[in-house]
mmCIF file of C-alpha atoms (C1' of nucleotides) in Angstrom:
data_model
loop_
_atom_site.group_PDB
_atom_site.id
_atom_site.type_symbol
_atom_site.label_atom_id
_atom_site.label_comp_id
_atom_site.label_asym_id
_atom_site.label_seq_id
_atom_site.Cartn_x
_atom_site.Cartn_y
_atom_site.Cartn_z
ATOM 1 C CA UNK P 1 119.432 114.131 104.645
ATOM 2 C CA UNK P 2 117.142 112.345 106.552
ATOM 3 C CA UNK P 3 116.212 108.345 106.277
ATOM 4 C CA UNK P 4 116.191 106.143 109.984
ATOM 5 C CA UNK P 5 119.954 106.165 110.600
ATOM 6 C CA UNK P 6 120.260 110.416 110.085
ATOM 7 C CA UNK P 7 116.855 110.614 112.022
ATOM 8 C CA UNK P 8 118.355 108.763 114.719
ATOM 9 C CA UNK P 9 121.419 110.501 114.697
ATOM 10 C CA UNK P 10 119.397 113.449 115.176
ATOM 11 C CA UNK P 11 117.436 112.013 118.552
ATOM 12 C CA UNK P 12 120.717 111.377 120.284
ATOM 13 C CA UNK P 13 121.529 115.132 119.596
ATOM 14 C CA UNK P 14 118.419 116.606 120.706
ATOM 15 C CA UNK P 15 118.486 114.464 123.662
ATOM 16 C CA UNK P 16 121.825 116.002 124.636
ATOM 17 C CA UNK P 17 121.116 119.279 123.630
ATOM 18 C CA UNK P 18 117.288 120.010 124.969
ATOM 19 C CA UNK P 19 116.466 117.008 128.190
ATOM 20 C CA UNK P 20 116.455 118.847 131.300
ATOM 21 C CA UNK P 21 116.787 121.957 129.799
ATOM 22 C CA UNK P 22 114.205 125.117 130.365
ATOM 23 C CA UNK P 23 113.060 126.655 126.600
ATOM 24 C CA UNK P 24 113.240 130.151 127.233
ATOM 25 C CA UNK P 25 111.747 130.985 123.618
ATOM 26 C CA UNK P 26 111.016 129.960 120.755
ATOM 27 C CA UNK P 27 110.122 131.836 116.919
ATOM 28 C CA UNK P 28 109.223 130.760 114.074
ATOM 29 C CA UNK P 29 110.290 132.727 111.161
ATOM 30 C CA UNK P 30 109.370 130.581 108.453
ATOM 31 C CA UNK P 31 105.563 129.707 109.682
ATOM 32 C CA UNK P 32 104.727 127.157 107.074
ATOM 33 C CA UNK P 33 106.638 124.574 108.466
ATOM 34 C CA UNK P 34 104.111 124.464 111.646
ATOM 35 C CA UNK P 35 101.901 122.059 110.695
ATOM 36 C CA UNK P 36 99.866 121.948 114.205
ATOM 37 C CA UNK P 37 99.794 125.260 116.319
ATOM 38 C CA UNK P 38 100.789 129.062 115.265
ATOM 39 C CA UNK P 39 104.103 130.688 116.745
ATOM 40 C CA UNK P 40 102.227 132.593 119.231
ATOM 41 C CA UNK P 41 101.329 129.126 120.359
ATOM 42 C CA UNK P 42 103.886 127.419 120.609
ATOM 43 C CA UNK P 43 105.736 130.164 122.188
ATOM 44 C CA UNK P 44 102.521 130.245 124.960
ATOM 45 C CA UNK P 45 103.242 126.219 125.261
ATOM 46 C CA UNK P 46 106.420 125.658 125.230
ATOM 47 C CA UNK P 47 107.833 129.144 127.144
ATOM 48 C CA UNK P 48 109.499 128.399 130.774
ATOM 49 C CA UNK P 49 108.818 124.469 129.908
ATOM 50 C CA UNK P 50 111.599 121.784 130.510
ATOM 51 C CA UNK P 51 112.527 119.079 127.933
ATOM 52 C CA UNK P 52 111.275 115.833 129.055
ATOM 53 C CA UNK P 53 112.341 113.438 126.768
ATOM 54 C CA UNK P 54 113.194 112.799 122.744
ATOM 55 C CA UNK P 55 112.485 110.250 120.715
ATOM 56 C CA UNK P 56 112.077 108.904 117.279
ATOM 57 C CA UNK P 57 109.843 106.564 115.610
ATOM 58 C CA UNK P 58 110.706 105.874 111.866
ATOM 59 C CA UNK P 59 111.317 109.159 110.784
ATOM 60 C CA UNK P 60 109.529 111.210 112.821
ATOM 61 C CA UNK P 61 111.308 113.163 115.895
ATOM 62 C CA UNK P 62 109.319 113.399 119.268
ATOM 63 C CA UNK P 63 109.628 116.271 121.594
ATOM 64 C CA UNK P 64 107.701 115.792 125.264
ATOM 65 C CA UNK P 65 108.021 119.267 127.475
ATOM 66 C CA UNK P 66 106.024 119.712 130.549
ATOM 67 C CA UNK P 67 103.031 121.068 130.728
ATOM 68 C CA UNK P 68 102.226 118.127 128.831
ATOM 69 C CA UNK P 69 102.854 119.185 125.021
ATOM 70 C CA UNK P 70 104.950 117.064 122.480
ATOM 71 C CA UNK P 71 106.114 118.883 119.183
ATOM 72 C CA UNK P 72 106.662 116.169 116.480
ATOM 73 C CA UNK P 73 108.817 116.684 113.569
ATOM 74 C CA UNK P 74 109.708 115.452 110.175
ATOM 75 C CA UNK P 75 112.555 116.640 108.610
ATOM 76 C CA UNK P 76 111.594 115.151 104.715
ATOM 77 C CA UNK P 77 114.004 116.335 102.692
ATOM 78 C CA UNK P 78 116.089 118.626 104.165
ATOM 79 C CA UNK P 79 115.160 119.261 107.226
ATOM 80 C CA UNK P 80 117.988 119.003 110.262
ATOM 81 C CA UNK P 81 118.377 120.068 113.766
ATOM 82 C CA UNK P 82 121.309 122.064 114.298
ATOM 83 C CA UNK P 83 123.111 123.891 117.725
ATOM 84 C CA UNK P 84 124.154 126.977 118.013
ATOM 85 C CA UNK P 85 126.159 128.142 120.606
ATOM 86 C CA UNK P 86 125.552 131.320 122.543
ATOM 87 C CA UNK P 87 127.051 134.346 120.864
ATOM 88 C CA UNK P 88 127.533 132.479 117.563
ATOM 89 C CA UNK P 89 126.053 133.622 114.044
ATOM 90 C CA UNK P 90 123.110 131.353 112.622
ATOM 91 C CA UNK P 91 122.908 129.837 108.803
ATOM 92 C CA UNK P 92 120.715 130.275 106.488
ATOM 93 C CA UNK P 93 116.820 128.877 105.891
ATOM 94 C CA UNK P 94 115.918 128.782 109.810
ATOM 95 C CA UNK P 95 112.241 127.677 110.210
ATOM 96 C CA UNK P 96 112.038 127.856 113.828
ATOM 97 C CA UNK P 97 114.108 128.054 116.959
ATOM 98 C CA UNK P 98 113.848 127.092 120.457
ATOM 99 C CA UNK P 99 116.496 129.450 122.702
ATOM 100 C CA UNK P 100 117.800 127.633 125.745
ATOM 101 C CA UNK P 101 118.848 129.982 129.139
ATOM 102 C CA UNK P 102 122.043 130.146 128.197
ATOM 103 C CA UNK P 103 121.890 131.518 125.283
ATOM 104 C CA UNK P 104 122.069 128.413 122.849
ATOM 105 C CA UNK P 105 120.229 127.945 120.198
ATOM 106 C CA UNK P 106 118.232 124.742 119.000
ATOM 107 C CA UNK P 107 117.272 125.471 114.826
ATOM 108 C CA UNK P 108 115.374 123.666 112.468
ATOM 109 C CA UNK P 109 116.814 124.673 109.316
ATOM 110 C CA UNK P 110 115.204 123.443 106.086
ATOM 111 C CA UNK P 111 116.149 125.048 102.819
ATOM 112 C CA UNK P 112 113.645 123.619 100.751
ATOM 113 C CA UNK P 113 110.693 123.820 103.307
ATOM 114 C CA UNK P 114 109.077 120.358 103.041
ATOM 115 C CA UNK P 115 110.038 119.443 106.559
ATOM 116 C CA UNK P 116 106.851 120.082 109.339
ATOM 117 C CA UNK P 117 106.344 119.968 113.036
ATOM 118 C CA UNK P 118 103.323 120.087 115.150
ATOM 119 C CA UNK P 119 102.669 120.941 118.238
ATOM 120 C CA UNK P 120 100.297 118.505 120.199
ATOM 121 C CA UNK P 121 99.583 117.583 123.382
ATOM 122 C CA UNK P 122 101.245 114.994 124.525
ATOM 123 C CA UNK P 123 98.026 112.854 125.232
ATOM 124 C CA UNK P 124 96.725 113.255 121.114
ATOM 125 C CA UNK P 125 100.407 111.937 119.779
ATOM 126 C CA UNK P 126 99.075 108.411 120.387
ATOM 127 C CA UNK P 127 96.480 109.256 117.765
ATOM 128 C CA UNK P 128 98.659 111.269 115.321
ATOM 129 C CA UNK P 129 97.175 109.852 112.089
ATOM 130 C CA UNK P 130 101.001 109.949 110.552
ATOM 131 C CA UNK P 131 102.243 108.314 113.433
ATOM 132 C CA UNK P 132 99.293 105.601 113.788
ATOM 133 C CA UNK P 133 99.570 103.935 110.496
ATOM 134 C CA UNK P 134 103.538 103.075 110.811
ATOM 135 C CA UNK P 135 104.740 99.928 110.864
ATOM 136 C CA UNK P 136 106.866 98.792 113.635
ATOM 137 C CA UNK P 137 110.384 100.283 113.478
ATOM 138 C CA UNK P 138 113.321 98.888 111.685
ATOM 139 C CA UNK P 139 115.525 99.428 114.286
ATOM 140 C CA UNK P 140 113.645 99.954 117.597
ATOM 141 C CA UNK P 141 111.387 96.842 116.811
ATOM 142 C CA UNK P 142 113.162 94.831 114.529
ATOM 143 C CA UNK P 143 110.814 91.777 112.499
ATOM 144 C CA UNK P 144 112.491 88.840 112.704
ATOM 145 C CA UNK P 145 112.061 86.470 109.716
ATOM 146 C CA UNK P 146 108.669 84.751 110.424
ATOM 147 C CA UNK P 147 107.227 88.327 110.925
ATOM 148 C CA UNK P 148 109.174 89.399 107.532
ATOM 149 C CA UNK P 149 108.224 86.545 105.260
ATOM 150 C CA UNK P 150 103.987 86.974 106.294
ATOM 151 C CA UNK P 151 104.452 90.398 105.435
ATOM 152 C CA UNK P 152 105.920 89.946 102.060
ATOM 153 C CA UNK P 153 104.097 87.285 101.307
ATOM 154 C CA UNK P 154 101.285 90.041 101.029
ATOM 155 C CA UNK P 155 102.232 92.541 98.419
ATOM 156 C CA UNK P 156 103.945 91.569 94.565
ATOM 157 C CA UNK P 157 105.297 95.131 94.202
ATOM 158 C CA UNK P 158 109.391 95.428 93.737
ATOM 159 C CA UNK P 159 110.942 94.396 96.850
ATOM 160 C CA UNK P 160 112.721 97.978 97.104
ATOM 161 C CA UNK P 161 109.452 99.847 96.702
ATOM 162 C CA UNK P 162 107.824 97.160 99.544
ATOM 163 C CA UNK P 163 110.759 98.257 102.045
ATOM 164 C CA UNK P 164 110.746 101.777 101.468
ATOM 165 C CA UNK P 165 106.563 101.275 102.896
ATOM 166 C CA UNK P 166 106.611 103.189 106.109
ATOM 167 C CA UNK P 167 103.319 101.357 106.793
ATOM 168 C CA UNK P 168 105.259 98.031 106.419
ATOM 169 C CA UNK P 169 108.402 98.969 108.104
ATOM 170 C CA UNK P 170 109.247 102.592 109.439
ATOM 171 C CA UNK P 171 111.938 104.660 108.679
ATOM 172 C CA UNK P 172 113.549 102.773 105.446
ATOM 173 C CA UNK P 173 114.200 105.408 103.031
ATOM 174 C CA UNK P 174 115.670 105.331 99.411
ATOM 175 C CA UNK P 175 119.058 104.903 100.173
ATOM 176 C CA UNK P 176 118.741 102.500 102.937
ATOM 177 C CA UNK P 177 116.589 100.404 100.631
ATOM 178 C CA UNK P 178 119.429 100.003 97.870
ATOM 179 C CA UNK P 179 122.036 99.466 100.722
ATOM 180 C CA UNK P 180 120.028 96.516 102.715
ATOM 181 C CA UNK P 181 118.974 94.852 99.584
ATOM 182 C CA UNK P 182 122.935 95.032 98.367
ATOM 183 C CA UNK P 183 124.118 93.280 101.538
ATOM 184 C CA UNK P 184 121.032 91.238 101.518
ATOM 185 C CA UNK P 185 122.159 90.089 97.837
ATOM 186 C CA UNK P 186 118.510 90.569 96.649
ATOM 187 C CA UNK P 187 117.953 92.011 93.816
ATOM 188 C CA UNK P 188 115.449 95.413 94.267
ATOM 189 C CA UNK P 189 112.992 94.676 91.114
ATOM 190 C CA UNK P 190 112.240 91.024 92.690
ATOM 191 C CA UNK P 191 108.676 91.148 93.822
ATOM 192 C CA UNK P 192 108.074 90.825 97.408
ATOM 193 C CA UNK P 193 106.008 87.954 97.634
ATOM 194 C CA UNK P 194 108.761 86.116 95.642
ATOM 195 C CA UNK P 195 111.338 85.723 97.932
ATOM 196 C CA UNK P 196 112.670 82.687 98.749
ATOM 197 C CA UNK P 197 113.204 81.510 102.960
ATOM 198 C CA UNK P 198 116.416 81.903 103.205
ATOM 199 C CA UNK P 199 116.580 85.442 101.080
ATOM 200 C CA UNK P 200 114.039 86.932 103.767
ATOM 201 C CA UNK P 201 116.982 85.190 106.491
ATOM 202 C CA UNK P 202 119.436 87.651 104.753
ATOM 203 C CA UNK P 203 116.835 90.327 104.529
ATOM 204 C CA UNK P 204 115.961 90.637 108.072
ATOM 205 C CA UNK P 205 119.604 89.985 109.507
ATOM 206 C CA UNK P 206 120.750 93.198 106.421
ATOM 207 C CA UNK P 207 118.548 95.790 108.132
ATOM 208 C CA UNK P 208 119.486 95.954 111.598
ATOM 209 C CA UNK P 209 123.433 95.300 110.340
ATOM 210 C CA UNK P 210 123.256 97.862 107.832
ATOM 211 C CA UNK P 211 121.293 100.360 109.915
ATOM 212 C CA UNK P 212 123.957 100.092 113.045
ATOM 213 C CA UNK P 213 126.340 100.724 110.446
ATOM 214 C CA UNK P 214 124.747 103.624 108.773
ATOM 215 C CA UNK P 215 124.182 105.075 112.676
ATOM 216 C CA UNK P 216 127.638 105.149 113.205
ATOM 217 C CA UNK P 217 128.961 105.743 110.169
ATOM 218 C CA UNK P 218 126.653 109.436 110.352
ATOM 219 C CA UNK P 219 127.258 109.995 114.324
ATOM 220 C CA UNK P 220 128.296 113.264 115.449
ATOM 221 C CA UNK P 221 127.036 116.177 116.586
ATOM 222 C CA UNK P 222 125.463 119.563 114.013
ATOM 223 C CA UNK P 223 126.814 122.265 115.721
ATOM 224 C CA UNK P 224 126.888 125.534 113.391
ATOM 225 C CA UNK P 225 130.572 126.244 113.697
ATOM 226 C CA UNK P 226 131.580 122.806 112.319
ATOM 227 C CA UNK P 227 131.505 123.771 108.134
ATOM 228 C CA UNK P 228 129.586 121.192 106.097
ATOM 229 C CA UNK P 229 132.057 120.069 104.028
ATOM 230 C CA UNK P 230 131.494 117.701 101.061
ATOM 231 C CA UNK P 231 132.093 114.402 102.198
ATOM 232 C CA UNK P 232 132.845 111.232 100.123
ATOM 233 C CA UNK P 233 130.137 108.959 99.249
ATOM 234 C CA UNK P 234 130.232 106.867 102.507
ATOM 235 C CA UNK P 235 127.551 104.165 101.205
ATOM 236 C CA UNK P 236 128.696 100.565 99.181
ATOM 237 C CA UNK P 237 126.638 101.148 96.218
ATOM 238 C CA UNK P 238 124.140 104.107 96.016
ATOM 239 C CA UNK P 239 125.577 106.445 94.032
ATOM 240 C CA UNK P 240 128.459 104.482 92.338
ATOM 241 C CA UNK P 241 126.572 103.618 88.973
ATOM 242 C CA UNK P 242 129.093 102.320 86.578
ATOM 243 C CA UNK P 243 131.562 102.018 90.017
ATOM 244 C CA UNK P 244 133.005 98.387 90.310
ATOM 245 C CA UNK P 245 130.999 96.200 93.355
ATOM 246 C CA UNK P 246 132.587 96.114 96.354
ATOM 247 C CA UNK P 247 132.089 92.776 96.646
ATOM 248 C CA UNK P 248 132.562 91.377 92.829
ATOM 249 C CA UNK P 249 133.719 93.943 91.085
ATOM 250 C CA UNK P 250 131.127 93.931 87.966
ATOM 251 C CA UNK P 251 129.845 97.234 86.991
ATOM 252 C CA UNK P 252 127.202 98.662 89.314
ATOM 253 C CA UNK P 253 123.765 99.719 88.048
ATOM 254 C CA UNK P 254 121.278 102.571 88.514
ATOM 255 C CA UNK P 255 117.664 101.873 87.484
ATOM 256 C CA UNK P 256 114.679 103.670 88.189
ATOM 257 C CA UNK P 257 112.036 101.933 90.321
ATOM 258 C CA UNK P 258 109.120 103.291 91.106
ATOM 259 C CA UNK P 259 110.524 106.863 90.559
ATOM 260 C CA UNK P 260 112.872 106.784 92.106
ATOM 261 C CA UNK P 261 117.052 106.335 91.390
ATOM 262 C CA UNK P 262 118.016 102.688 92.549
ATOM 263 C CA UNK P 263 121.334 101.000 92.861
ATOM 264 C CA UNK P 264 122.289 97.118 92.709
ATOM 265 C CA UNK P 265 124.726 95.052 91.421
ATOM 266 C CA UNK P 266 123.937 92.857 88.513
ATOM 267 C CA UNK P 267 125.941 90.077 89.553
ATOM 268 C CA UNK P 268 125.525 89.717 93.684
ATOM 269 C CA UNK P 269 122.230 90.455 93.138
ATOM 270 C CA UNK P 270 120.750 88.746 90.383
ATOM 271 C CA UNK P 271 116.764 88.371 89.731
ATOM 272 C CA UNK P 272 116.478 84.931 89.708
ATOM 273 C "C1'" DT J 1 118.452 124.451 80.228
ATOM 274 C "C1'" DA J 2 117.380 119.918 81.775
ATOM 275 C "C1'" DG J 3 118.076 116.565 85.056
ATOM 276 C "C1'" DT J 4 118.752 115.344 89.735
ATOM 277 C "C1'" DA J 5 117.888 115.298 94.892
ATOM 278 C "C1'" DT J 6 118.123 110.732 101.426
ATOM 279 C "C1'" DG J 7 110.194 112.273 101.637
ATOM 280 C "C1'" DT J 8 105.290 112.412 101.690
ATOM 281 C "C1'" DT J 9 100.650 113.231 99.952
ATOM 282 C "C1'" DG J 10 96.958 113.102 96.900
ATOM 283 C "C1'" DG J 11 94.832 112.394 92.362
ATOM 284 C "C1'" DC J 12 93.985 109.445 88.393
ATOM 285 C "C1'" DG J 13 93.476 105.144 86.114
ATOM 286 C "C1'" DC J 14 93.550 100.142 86.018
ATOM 287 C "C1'" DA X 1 91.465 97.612 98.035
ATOM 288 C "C1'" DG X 2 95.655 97.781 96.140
ATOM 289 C "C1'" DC X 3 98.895 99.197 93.036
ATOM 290 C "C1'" DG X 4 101.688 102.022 89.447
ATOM 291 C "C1'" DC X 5 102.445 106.448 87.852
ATOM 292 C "C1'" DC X 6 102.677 111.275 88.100
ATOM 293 C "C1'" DA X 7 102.513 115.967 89.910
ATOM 294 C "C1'" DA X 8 103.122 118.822 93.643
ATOM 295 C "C1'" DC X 9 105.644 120.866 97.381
ATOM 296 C "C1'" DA X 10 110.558 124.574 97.112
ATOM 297 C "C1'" DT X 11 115.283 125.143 96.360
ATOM 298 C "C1'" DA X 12 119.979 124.324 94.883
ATOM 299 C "C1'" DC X 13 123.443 122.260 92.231
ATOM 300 C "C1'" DT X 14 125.624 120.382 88.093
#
DNA sequence: TAGTATGTTGGCGC
DNA sequence: AGCGCCAACATACT
């Protein structure tokens, strides 16, 4: 489930889980999600290496072990990082697995298989074509209006589809899109290039707000034995078509932009 | 059965 | 070059 705030999310875990710790394996049963190196070497690379550091940048997850490899992952669609502790049964639709020394488990389980991770060294991440062409981060490196309004000034597509850009901003995803552009009270179909000064003030103050929110709101740890239950929609507006706004109470709408299934209020956020 | 799904890439046409 | 649109990727759920 994996936009900026879930990817984050997932950082903070792996940081707990994996820094300072030695990986005293790793397989790969599901080989297709390696997009850079085979099992054999990753197991070669990474075998009797401590965790160094994790990060994130828009999506993608960042892995540094010594001996001076990185493996990078994206979990797409859905993709997650999971712990298992030692003794304990795995789920289903493992890709790969890095076994700590004592005897817990880091997965990357991915039932539809879209997610990928390479294995680099740490010295070609810089130059990670997927990587190189993101725009700065939209909550690591915040743009502040100025920075906002140039960049929409530049492109007439639908403001929603503009946001959702990783080479404009990085790691704004479908859902954070409709949510930012709710609290922003802009409505998604405006083109970018049309917004007014004080709608790209809202705009830039909505992402960082809604993204600390969205953080929070989806903190705590995967760990195998806690069940995924079904939880209730947790967002203002995506996914409550025909659901009074929060904030007015009209009937919310789902429209289709760009492909892809888009919520706003007709009311707060009127085209204009 | 058809429609839907939080992502990305690549092809086609304008 | 830039953009919209669509299919593809693979699987599950309603």
């Amino acid at each position: 489930m994996p936009e900026l705030p879930e990817v984050e999310v997932a950082a903070r875990n792996l940081r707990q889980w994996m820094v300072g710790e030695v990986v005293a394996g790793v397989e790969a049963p599901d080989e297709k999600v390696l997009a850079a190196g085979t099992g054999a070497e990753w197991e070669a690379a990474l075998c009797g290496r401590r965790c160094l550091g994790v990060a994130r940048r828009a999506k993608y997850l960042l892995m540094d072990f010594e001996g001076g490899h990185t493996v990078v992952a994206h979990l797409r669609m859905t993709g997650k990082f999971v712990l298992v502790p030692a003794g304990e049964s795995e789920p289903a639709y493992v890709r790969f697995r890095f076994l700590l020394t004592d005897g817990r488990r880091v997965l990357f389980r991915d039932m539809r298989r879209f997610g990928r991770a390479w294995l680099l060294p740490t010295a070609a991440v810089a130059a990670m074509p997927e990587l190189a062409k993101l725009g700065p981060d939209a909550y690591l490196e915040p743009l502040g209006p100025r920075e906002l309004a140039e960049r929409a000034r530049r492109s007439r597509r639908p403001v929603k589809t503009w946001l959702m850009d990783q080479t404009v901003i990085g790691g704004l995803g479908n859902i954070c899109a409709s949510e930012i552009l709710f609290r922003a009270r802009i409505a998604p179909e405006r083109p970018a290039d049309s917004l007014a000064d004080e709608e790209i003030e809202r705009l830039a103050a909505a992402i960082p707000d809604y993204l600390e929110w969205a953080i929070r709101a989806q903190s705590g740890p995967e760990i195998i034995y806690i069940a995924e239950r079904r939880d209730a929609n947790p967002f203002a507006i995506y996914g409550h078509g025909g659901e009074p706004c929060p904030r007015c109470g009209a009937a919310l709408a789902r429209k289709v932009i760009a492909g892809r299934s888009t919520f706003s209020c007709p009311v707060c956020q009127a085209p204009s």
